[in-house]
Coordinates of C-alpha atoms and ligand atoms in Angstrom, one line a residue:
X165 CA 14.2 -13.3 -2.4
X166 CA 16.6 -11.6 0.1
X167 CA 16.4 -8.5 2.5
X168 CA 19.6 -6.5 3.1
X169 CA 20.3 -4.8 6.6
X170 CA 22.5 -2.2 7.4
X171 CA 23.5 -1.4 11.3
X172 CA 26.8 -0.3 12.8
X173 CA 27.5 -0.1 16.6
X174 CA 28.6 3.6 15.9
X175 CA 25.5 4.5 14.6
X176 CA 24.4 4.1 18.3
X177 CA 27.4 6.4 19.5
X178 CA 26.3 9.4 17.5
X179 CA 25.9 11.7 20.7
X180 CA 23.3 14.3 21.1
X181 CA 24.1 15.0 24.6
X182 CA 22.1 15.9 27.5
X183 CA 19.1 17.9 27.1
X184 CA 15.7 18.0 28.7
X185 CA 14.0 16.7 25.5
X186 CA 14.9 19.7 23.1
X187 CA 15.9 22.2 26.1
X188 CA 19.7 22.3 26.7
X189 CA 20.4 21.0 30.2
X190 CA 20.0 24.2 32.7
X191 CA 18.4 25.0 35.7
X192 CA 15.3 25.1 33.9
X193 CA 14.6 21.4 33.8
X194 CA 16.5 18.5 35.1
X195 CA 18.9 17.4 32.0
X196 CA 17.9 13.9 30.5
X197 CA 18.5 12.8 26.9
X198 CA 17.7 14.4 23.8
X199 CA 14.7 13.2 22.0
X200 CA 17.2 11.9 19.4
X201 CA 19.2 9.5 21.6
X202 CA 20.4 6.3 20.8
X203 CA 17.4 4.1 22.7
X204 CA 14.9 3.6 20.3
X205 CA 17.2 2.5 17.5
X206 CA 19.6 0.5 19.3
X207 CA 16.9 -1.4 20.8
X208 CA 15.4 -2.0 17.1
X209 CA 18.7 -3.5 16.5
X210 CA 18.7 -5.5 19.8
X211 CA 14.9 -6.9 18.8
X212 CA 16.4 -7.7 15.2
X213 CA 19.0 -10.0 16.6
X214 CA 17.2 -11.3 19.7
X215 CA 13.8 -12.1 17.8
X216 CA 16.2 -14.4 15.1
X217 CA 15.4 -12.1 12.2
X218 CA 18.9 -11.1 11.8
X219 CA 19.9 -14.6 10.8
X220 CA 17.7 -14.5 7.8
X221 CA 18.8 -11.1 6.8
X222 CA 21.8 -10.1 4.5
X223 CA 24.2 -7.8 6.2
X224 CA 25.3 -5.1 4.6
X225 CA 28.2 -3.3 6.0
X226 CA 28.1 0.3 5.6
X227 CA 31.0 2.6 4.2
X228 CA 31.7 6.0 5.1
X229 CA 30.3 8.6 2.5
X230 CA 32.9 10.4 0.4
X231 CA 33.4 14.2 0.2
X232 CA 32.4 13.7 -3.8
X233 CA 29.2 11.8 -2.6
X234 CA 28.1 14.6 0.2
X235 CA 28.8 17.3 -2.4
X236 CA 26.4 16.1 -4.8
X237 CA 23.7 17.0 -2.5
X238 CA 25.3 19.7 0.0
X239 CA 27.1 22.8 -0.4
X240 CA 30.8 23.3 0.6
X241 CA 30.3 25.4 3.4
X242 CA 28.0 22.8 4.9
X243 CA 30.4 19.9 4.7
X244 CA 33.3 22.3 5.7
X245 CA 31.4 23.7 9.0
X246 CA 30.2 19.9 10.1
X247 CA 34.0 18.8 9.7
X248 CA 35.1 21.7 11.5
X249 CA 32.8 21.6 14.5
X250 CA 33.3 18.0 14.7
X251 CA 37.1 18.4 15.4
X252 CA 36.1 20.5 18.7
X253 CA 36.4 18.4 21.7
X254 CA 32.7 19.5 22.5
X255 CA 31.1 18.9 19.0
X256 CA 28.8 20.9 17.5
X257 CA 25.3 21.6 15.9
X258 CA 24.0 20.6 12.5
X259 CA 22.5 24.2 12.1
X260 CA 19.2 24.7 13.8
X261 CA 20.3 24.4 17.4
X262 CA 18.2 21.4 17.7
X263 CA 20.7 18.9 15.9
X264 CA 23.7 18.5 18.1
X265 CA 26.9 16.2 17.6
X266 CA 29.6 14.9 19.5
X267 CA 33.3 15.0 19.0
X268 CA 34.2 13.3 15.7
X269 CA 30.3 13.2 14.7
X270 CA 31.2 14.0 11.0
X271 CA 32.4 10.5 10.9
X272 CA 29.3 8.8 11.8
X273 CA 27.1 11.2 10.0
X274 CA 29.1 10.1 6.9
X275 CA 28.7 6.7 7.7
X276 CA 25.2 7.1 8.0
X277 CA 24.9 8.5 4.4
X278 CA 27.2 5.8 3.3
X279 CA 24.9 3.0 5.2
X280 CA 22.0 4.6 3.2
X281 CA 24.2 4.2 0.0
X282 CA 25.3 1.0 0.3
X283 CA 21.8 -0.6 0.9
X284 CA 20.6 1.3 -2.2
X285 CA 23.6 -0.1 -4.1
X286 CA 22.9 -3.5 -3.0
X287 CA 19.4 -3.5 -4.2
X288 CA 20.4 -1.9 -7.5
X289 CA 22.9 -4.6 -8.3
X290 CA 20.6 -7.3 -7.4
X291 CA 22.6 -8.6 -4.4
X292 CA 19.4 -8.3 -2.4
X293 CA 15.7 -7.7 -3.5
X294 CA 14.8 -4.9 -0.7
X295 CA 17.0 -3.6 2.3
X296 CA 16.5 -1.6 5.4
X297 CA 19.4 0.8 6.3
X298 CA 19.1 1.4 10.2
X299 CA 21.2 4.5 10.3
X300 CA 21.6 7.2 12.7
X301 CA 21.7 10.2 12.8
X302 CA 18.5 10.5 10.3
X303 CA 18.6 12.6 7.3
X304 CA 15.1 13.6 5.6
X305 CA 15.1 17.4 7.1
X306 CA 18.7 18.1 6.2
X307 CA 19.1 20.7 3.5
X308 CA 21.7 21.2 0.7
X309 CA 23.0 24.1 3.1
X310 CA 22.4 23.1 6.5
X311 CA 21.4 20.4 8.8
X312 CA 18.1 20.5 10.7
X313 CA 15.6 18.6 12.9
X314 CA 18.2 16.0 14.2
X315 CA 19.7 15.5 10.7
X316 CA 23.0 16.5 9.4
X317 CA 23.4 15.0 6.2
X318 CA 20.5 13.8 3.8
X319 CA 21.3 10.2 3.5
X320 CA 18.5 9.1 1.2
X321 CA 19.1 12.0 -1.1
X322 CA 23.1 11.2 -1.1
X323 CA 22.4 7.8 -1.8
X324 CA 20.0 8.4 -4.9
X325 CA 22.5 10.9 -6.3
X326 CA 25.3 8.6 -6.0
X327 CA 23.3 5.9 -7.8
X328 CA 22.5 8.5 -10.3
X329 CA 26.0 9.1 -11.2
X330 CA 26.5 5.7 -12.1
X331 CA 23.3 5.2 -13.8
X332 CA 22.0 8.5 -15.1
X333 CA 18.5 7.4 -16.2
X334 CA 17.7 6.0 -12.6
X335 CA 14.2 6.9 -11.7
X336 CA 12.9 6.6 -8.1
X337 CA 10.1 7.6 -5.9
X338 CA 10.7 8.5 -2.3
X339 CA 7.7 7.7 0.0
X340 CA 8.7 9.3 3.5
X341 CA 6.2 8.0 6.0
X342 CA 8.0 9.8 9.1
X343 CA 5.5 11.8 10.9
X344 CA 7.3 15.0 10.2
X345 CA 7.4 16.4 6.5
X346 CA 10.5 15.1 4.6
X347 CA 11.5 18.8 3.4
X348 CA 15.1 18.2 2.9
X349 CA 14.1 15.6 0.0
X350 CA 11.7 17.2 -1.1
X351 CA 14.2 20.4 -1.5
X352 CA 17.1 18.2 -3.2
X353 CA 14.6 17.2 -6.0
X354 CA 12.6 20.1 -6.2
X355 CA 13.6 20.8 -9.9
X356 CA 14.2 17.4 -11.0
X357 CA 11.4 15.1 -12.5
X358 CA 13.6 11.8 -12.3
X359 CA 12.7 11.5 -8.5
X360 CA 9.2 11.9 -7.2
X361 CA 9.1 12.9 -3.6
X362 CA 5.9 11.9 -1.4
X363 CA 5.7 12.4 2.1
X364 CA 2.7 11.7 4.4
X365 CA 2.8 13.5 7.3
X366 CA 1.0 15.2 10.3
X367 CA -0.3 18.5 8.8
X368 CA 1.5 21.4 10.5
X369 CA 4.0 19.4 12.6
X370 CA 7.7 20.0 11.8
X371 CA 9.0 22.0 10.0
X372 CA 6.9 25.2 10.4
X373 CA 5.2 26.4 7.3
X374 CA 6.2 23.1 5.3
X375 CA 4.5 19.9 3.5
X376 CA 1.6 22.0 2.0
X377 CA -0.3 20.3 -0.5
X378 CA 0.4 23.4 -2.4
X379 CA 4.3 22.5 -2.7
X380 CA 4.6 20.8 -5.8
X381 CA 8.1 21.0 -7.1
X382 CA 9.0 23.6 -10.1
X383 CA 10.4 24.0 -13.4
X384 CA 10.9 20.3 -14.9
X385 CA 10.2 19.0 -11.3
X386 CA 6.8 20.7 -11.2
X387 CA 4.2 17.8 -10.0
X388 CA 7.1 15.6 -9.0
X389 CA 6.8 16.6 -5.2
X390 CA 3.7 15.2 -3.7
X391 CA 2.5 16.0 -0.3
X392 CA 0.3 14.4 1.6
X393 CA -0.7 16.5 5.0
X394 CA -3.0 14.3 7.3
X395 CA -4.7 15.5 10.1
X396 CA -3.6 14.8 13.6
X397 CA -5.0 11.9 15.1
X398 CA -5.0 9.8 11.8
X399 CA -4.2 6.0 12.3
X400 CA -3.9 2.6 10.1
X401 CA -7.3 3.5 8.0
X402 CA -6.5 6.9 7.1
X403 CA -2.9 6.0 6.4
X404 CA -3.6 2.9 4.4
X405 CA -6.3 4.7 2.3
X406 CA -3.5 7.4 1.7
X407 CA -1.6 4.4 0.2
X408 CA -4.0 3.1 -2.0
X409 CA -5.4 6.1 -3.3
X410 CA -2.3 8.4 -3.6
X411 CA 0.9 6.4 -3.2
X412 CA 0.2 3.4 -5.5
X413 CA -1.4 5.1 -8.3
X414 CA 1.6 8.1 -8.1
X415 CA 4.2 4.9 -8.2
X416 CA 2.6 3.3 -11.2
X417 CA 2.1 6.7 -13.0
X418 CA 6.0 7.4 -12.3
X419 CA 7.5 3.9 -13.1
X420 CA 10.7 4.3 -10.8
X421 CA 13.4 1.7 -11.0
X422 CA 13.7 1.7 -7.2
X423 CA 11.2 2.6 -4.4
X424 CA 13.2 4.7 -1.5
X425 CA 11.4 5.0 1.9
X426 CA 12.6 7.4 4.4
X427 CA 11.1 5.6 7.4
X428 CA 10.4 7.0 10.6
X429 CA 8.1 5.5 13.1
X430 CA 7.2 8.2 14.8
X431 CA 3.6 8.3 13.5
X432 CA 3.0 5.4 15.8
X433 CA 0.3 5.6 18.8
X434 CA 2.9 5.4 21.2
X435 CA 5.1 8.2 19.8
X436 CA 6.0 11.3 21.9
X437 CA 6.7 13.6 19.1
X438 CA 3.7 12.6 16.9
X439 CA -0.1 12.8 17.3
X440 CA -0.7 10.0 15.1
X441 CA -1.8 6.5 15.7
X442 CA -0.4 3.9 13.3
X443 CA 0.3 0.5 14.9
X444 CA 2.9 -2.3 14.2
X445 CA 0.4 -3.9 12.1
X446 CA -0.4 -0.6 10.3
X447 CA 3.2 -0.5 9.2
X448 CA 3.3 -4.1 8.1
X449 CA 0.5 -3.5 5.9
X450 CA 1.8 -0.3 4.3
X451 CA 5.1 -2.6 3.7
X452 CA 2.8 -5.0 2.0
X453 CA 1.3 -2.5 -0.2
X454 CA 4.6 -1.2 -1.3
X455 CA 5.8 -4.5 -2.1
X456 CA 3.0 -5.4 -4.1
X457 CA 3.3 -2.5 -6.3
X458 CA 7.3 -2.7 -6.3
X459 CA 6.9 -6.2 -7.6
X460 CA 4.7 -5.1 -10.6
X461 CA 6.8 -1.9 -11.5
X462 CA 10.5 -2.4 -10.2
X463 CA 11.3 -6.1 -9.5
X464 CA 10.5 -5.2 -5.9
X465 CA 13.3 -3.2 -5.1
X466 CA 12.8 -1.1 -2.1
X467 CA 15.2 0.7 0.3
X468 CA 14.4 1.9 3.5
X469 CA 16.3 4.6 5.3
X470 CA 15.6 5.1 9.2
X471 CA 14.8 8.3 10.3
X472 CA 12.4 9.2 13.4
X473 CA 10.8 7.5 16.1
X474 CA 11.1 7.7 19.7
X475 CA 9.2 5.6 21.3
X476 CA 12.0 3.1 23.1
X477 CA 9.8 0.0 23.5
X478 CA 7.5 0.6 20.2
X479 CA 9.9 1.4 17.6
X480 CA 11.4 -1.9 17.8
X481 CA 8.2 -3.7 17.4
X482 CA 7.4 -1.3 14.3
X483 CA 10.5 -2.0 13.0
X484 CA 10.9 -5.6 13.0
X485 CA 7.1 -5.8 11.7
X486 CA 8.2 -4.1 8.8
X487 CA 11.4 -6.0 8.4
X488 CA 9.3 -9.3 8.7
X489 CA 7.0 -8.2 6.1
X490 CA 10.2 -7.4 3.7
X491 CA 11.7 -10.8 4.3
X492 CA 8.8 -13.1 4.2
X493 CA 10.1 -14.2 7.6
X494 CA 7.3 -14.8 10.2
X495 CA 8.1 -13.0 13.6
X496 CA 5.4 -12.7 16.2
X497 CA 6.9 -10.4 19.0
X498 CA 3.6 -8.3 19.7
X499 CA 2.1 -8.9 23.0
X500 CA -1.5 -9.2 22.9
X501 CA -2.4 -6.3 25.0
X502 CA -0.6 -4.1 22.2
X503 CA -3.0 -5.6 19.3
X504 CA -5.9 -3.9 21.0
X505 CA -4.7 -0.9 19.8
X506 CA -5.4 -2.0 16.1
X507 CA -8.9 -1.7 17.1
X508 CA -9.1 1.5 18.6
X509 CA -11.8 4.1 17.0
X510 CA -8.9 6.2 15.6
X511 CA -8.2 3.6 13.2
X512 CA -11.2 4.0 11.2
X513 CA -11.0 6.3 8.0
X514 CA -12.7 9.7 8.6
X515 CA -14.5 11.9 6.3
X516 CA -11.9 14.8 7.2
X517 CA -9.0 12.4 6.1
X518 CA -11.0 11.2 2.9
X519 CA -11.4 14.9 2.2
X520 CA -7.7 15.6 2.6
X521 CA -7.0 12.6 0.2
X522 CA -9.9 13.9 -2.4
X523 CA -7.7 17.4 -2.5
X524 CA -4.4 15.5 -2.9
X525 CA -5.9 13.1 -5.7
X526 CA -7.6 16.3 -7.6
X527 CA -4.2 18.3 -7.3
X528 CA -2.3 15.7 -8.8
X529 CA -4.5 14.0 -11.4
X530 CA -4.8 10.8 -9.4
Ligands
3YP727 C1 12.7 18.4 15.4 C2 12.5 19.6 16.2 C3 11.3 19.2 16.6 C4 10.9 18.4 16.1 C5 11.5 17.3 15.8 C6 11.3 16.5 14.6 C7 12.6 15.5 14.2 C8 11.9 14.1 13.5 O1 11.7 13.2 13.9 N1 11.9 14.4 12.2 O2 11.6 13.3 11.4
ZN728 ZN1 10.0 12.6 12.1

């Protein structure tokens, strides 16, 4: 069993500029980094190297997604606009004013989509059993006609559509555990029963008015979008129960050939953009559950594509925990003080969380 790993130095060069969080630099507040700065992801990669994990992983080189690959998901207008703004010395914005990119940002966005695609291909052709594509910019909010929420192109969706172009019968389940709703992935596969899109997210966080249980796909895709909107404050107990009660039975019912996980670590207890409480041990345990069901239904095939996660010091710990579980390589980088968070009261499953899961199960016949 081998685990693939994608990283490219240029992912760290994707330039979101100076902002005070989301505010443009101005006299309102001292300019700082944009939330989606390189820090958390570059430091995740550093820890993969320095922990010794990298030596046990199979490095997969990303390629640049072709126009044809991007156009399976996005409109020609979106692609043309990103390319045009990318030529400007000042760069541009992917669509909503919060998704800036620098000069030549198109090239890095295409390399992110290509990194997800390379990881998926390596898993499907058997080069590796599973893989983690640590790409940047992220992708799960990007819609066919526009980027949004720090995303330019829909990396995971582009990878899946590319794989389906070669294997039209390919069945996929996406399990998005980023704290925000995976609206872009949901939209791409809205009418498509071949791809079951599941999103676990904080109820009502981002995008606005998105990620409700009532969103379930339409036409032939009716029932193949599955939202699990968890209440703010949910920790390992609620997330693991959602995995056991919703995700595992839904995966067994769909019988995918591969599981794709848009993986953000912004549901962690240290994240500045989420209000959830998942710990590194929680992410490891969620990974274990996915690996067990994947072993049963799809020979263990799992591809994770990196999304959000904004704690510069905790994202690396969560990421390395997931990679350690995926690869079976023991890595123990967690300081005992961090482990005290595994025992906090918010880690326990609550009746409110159980009631949400009851409704999700009832709505989807699980
Ligand atoms: C986009 C603008 C405000 C919240 C932000 C969410 C980005 C993210 O991590 N998405 O997964
Ligand atoms: Zn997020």
